[in-house]
CSV table of C-alpha atoms in Angstrom, one decimal:
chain,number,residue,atom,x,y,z
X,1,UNK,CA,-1.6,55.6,-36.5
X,2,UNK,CA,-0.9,53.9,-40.2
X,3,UNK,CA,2.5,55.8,-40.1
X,4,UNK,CA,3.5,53.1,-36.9
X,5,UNK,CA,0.9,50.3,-37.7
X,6,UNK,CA,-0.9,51.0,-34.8
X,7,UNK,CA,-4.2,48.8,-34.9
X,8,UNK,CA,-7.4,48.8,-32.6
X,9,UNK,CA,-7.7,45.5,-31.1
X,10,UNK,CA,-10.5,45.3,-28.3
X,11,UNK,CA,-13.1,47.4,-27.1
X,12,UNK,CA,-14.1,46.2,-23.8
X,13,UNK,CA,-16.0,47.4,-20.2
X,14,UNK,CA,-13.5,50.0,-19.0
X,15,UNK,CA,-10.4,49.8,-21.7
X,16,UNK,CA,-9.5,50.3,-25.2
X,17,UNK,CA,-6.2,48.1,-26.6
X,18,UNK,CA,-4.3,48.6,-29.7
X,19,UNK,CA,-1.2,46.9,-30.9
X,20,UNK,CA,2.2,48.1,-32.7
X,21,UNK,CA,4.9,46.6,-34.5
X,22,UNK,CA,8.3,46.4,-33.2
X,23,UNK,CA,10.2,47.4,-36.2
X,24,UNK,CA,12.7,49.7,-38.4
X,25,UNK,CA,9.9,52.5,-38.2
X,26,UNK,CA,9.7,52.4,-34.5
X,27,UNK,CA,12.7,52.2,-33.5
X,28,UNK,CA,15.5,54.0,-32.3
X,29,UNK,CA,19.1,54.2,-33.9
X,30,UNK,CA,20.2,51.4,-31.6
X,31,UNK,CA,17.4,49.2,-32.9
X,32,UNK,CA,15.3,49.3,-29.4
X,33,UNK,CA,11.3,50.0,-29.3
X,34,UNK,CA,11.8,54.2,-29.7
X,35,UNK,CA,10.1,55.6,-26.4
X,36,UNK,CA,8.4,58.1,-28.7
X,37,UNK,CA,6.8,55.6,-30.4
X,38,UNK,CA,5.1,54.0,-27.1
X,39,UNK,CA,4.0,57.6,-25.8
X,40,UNK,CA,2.2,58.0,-29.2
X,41,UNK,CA,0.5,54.8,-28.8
X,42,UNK,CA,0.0,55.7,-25.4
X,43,UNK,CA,-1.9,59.1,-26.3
X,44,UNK,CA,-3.4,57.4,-29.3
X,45,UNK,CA,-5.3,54.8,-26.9
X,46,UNK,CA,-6.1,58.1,-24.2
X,47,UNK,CA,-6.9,60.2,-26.4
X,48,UNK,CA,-9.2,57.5,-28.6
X,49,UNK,CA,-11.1,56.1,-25.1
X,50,UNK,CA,-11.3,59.8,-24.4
X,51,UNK,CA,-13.0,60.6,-27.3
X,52,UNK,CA,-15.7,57.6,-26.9
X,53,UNK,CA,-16.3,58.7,-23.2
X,54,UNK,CA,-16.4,62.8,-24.3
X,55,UNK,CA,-19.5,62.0,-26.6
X,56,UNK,CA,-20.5,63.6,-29.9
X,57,UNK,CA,-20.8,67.3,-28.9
X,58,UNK,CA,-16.8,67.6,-27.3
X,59,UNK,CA,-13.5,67.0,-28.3
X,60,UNK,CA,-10.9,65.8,-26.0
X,61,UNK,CA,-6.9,67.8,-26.3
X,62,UNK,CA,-4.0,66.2,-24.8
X,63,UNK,CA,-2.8,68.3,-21.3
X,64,UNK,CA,-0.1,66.3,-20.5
X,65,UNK,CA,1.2,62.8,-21.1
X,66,UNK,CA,4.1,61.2,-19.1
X,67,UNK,CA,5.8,57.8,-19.4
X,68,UNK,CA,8.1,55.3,-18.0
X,69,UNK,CA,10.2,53.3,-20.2
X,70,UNK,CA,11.0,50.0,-18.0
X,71,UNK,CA,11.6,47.3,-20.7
X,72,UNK,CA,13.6,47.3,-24.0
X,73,UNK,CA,12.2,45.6,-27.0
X,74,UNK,CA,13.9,44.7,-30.3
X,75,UNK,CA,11.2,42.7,-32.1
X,76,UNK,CA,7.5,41.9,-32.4
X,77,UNK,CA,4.6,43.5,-31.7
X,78,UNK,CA,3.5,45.4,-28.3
X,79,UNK,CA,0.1,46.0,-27.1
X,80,UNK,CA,-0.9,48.9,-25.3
X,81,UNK,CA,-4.3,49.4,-22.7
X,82,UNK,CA,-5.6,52.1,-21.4
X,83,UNK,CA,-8.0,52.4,-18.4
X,84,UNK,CA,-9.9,55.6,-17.1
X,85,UNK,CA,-8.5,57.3,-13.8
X,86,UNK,CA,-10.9,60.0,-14.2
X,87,UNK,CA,-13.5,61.5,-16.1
X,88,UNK,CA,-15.2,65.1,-15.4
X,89,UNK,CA,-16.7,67.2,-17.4
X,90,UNK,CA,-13.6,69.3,-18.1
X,91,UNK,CA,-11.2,66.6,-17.2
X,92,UNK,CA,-10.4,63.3,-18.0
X,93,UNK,CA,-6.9,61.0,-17.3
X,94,UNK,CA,-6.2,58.3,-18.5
X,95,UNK,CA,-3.2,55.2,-17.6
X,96,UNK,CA,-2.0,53.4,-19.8
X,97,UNK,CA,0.2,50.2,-19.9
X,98,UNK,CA,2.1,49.1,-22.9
X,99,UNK,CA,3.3,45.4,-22.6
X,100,UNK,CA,5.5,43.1,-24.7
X,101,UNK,CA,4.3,39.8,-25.9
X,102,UNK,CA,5.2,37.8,-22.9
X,103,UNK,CA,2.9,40.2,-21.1
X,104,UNK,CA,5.8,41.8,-19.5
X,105,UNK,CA,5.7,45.8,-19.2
X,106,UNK,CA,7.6,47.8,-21.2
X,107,UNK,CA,5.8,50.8,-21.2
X,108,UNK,CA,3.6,52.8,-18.3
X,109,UNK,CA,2.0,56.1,-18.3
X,110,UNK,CA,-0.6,58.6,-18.1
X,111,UNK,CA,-2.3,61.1,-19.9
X,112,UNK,CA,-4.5,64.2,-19.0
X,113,UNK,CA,-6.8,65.5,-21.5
X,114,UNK,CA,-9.3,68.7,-21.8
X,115,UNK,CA,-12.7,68.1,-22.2
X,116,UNK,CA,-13.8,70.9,-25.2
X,117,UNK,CA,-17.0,71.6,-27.0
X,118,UNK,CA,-16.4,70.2,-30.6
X,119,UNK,CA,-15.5,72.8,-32.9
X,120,UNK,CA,-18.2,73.9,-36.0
X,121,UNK,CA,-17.8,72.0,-39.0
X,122,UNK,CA,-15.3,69.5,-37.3
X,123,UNK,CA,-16.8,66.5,-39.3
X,124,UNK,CA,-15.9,63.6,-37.1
C-alpha cells in the first residue's frame, strides 16, 4: 500500500474508502491511471473490509477479483469504496467502485475472498 500511496480514508456503516495518487508510480507507459494499479486498490479495500468483517480467529484470501476500466485518468488522486455483496462463513464478495475527483467512475469491480481460520503464529 506505501509502494502506491494508498491511504485509508473513512470507516463508515457498510464501506471502507482509501485514496491513491495519480502519478509516475501508477501509471502506465502512456501516462494513464495503470489498471493494475486500481485492481490493487480494489483488493486492498476487499480484502481490508474483509478482514474487519472475518474477525480475529480467520483470515480472508483473494478467490477472484475482476474489474472494469471505464474512465482514463492522468492526474490527481482517486478514491476507491468498497461495499459488502456477501458475507458467509466461507465466503465473502465484495464491489468496489473507484472514482475520480469529480466523482466520476473510473474504476468498478468485485472481489471474492475465502474465509480461513488464521494460521498459528500469524501475528496480526
Amino acid at each position: 500500500m506505501e509502494t502506491l500511496g494508498i491511504v485509508f480514508t473513512e470507516l463508515g456503516d457498510g464501506y471502507l474508502r482509501a485514496t491513491m495518487p495519480v502519478e509516475p508510480r501508477t501509471h502506465q507507459p502512456y501516462g494513464l491511471l495503470h489498471g493494475g494499479a486500481s485492481v490493487v486498490l480494489g483488493e486492498t479495500l476487499g480484502s481490508s473490509a474483509g478482514g474487519l468483517m472475518a474477525g480475529r480467529d480467520a483470515a480472508v484470501v483473494g478467490l477472484e477479483i475482476n474489474a472494469n476500466h471505464l474512465r482514463a485518468v492522468r492526474s490527481g488522486i482517486v478514491t476507491g469504496t468498497t461495499r459488502p455483496i456477501h458475507i458467509g462463513r466461507s465466503t465473502q464478495v465484495w464491489e468496489y467502485r473507484i472514482a475520480d475527483a469529480d466523482d466520476r467512475a473510473v474504476c468498478i469491480g468485485r472481489i471474492t475472498l475465502a474465509v480461513l481460520p488464521k494460521p498459528p503464529g500469524s501475528g496480526a
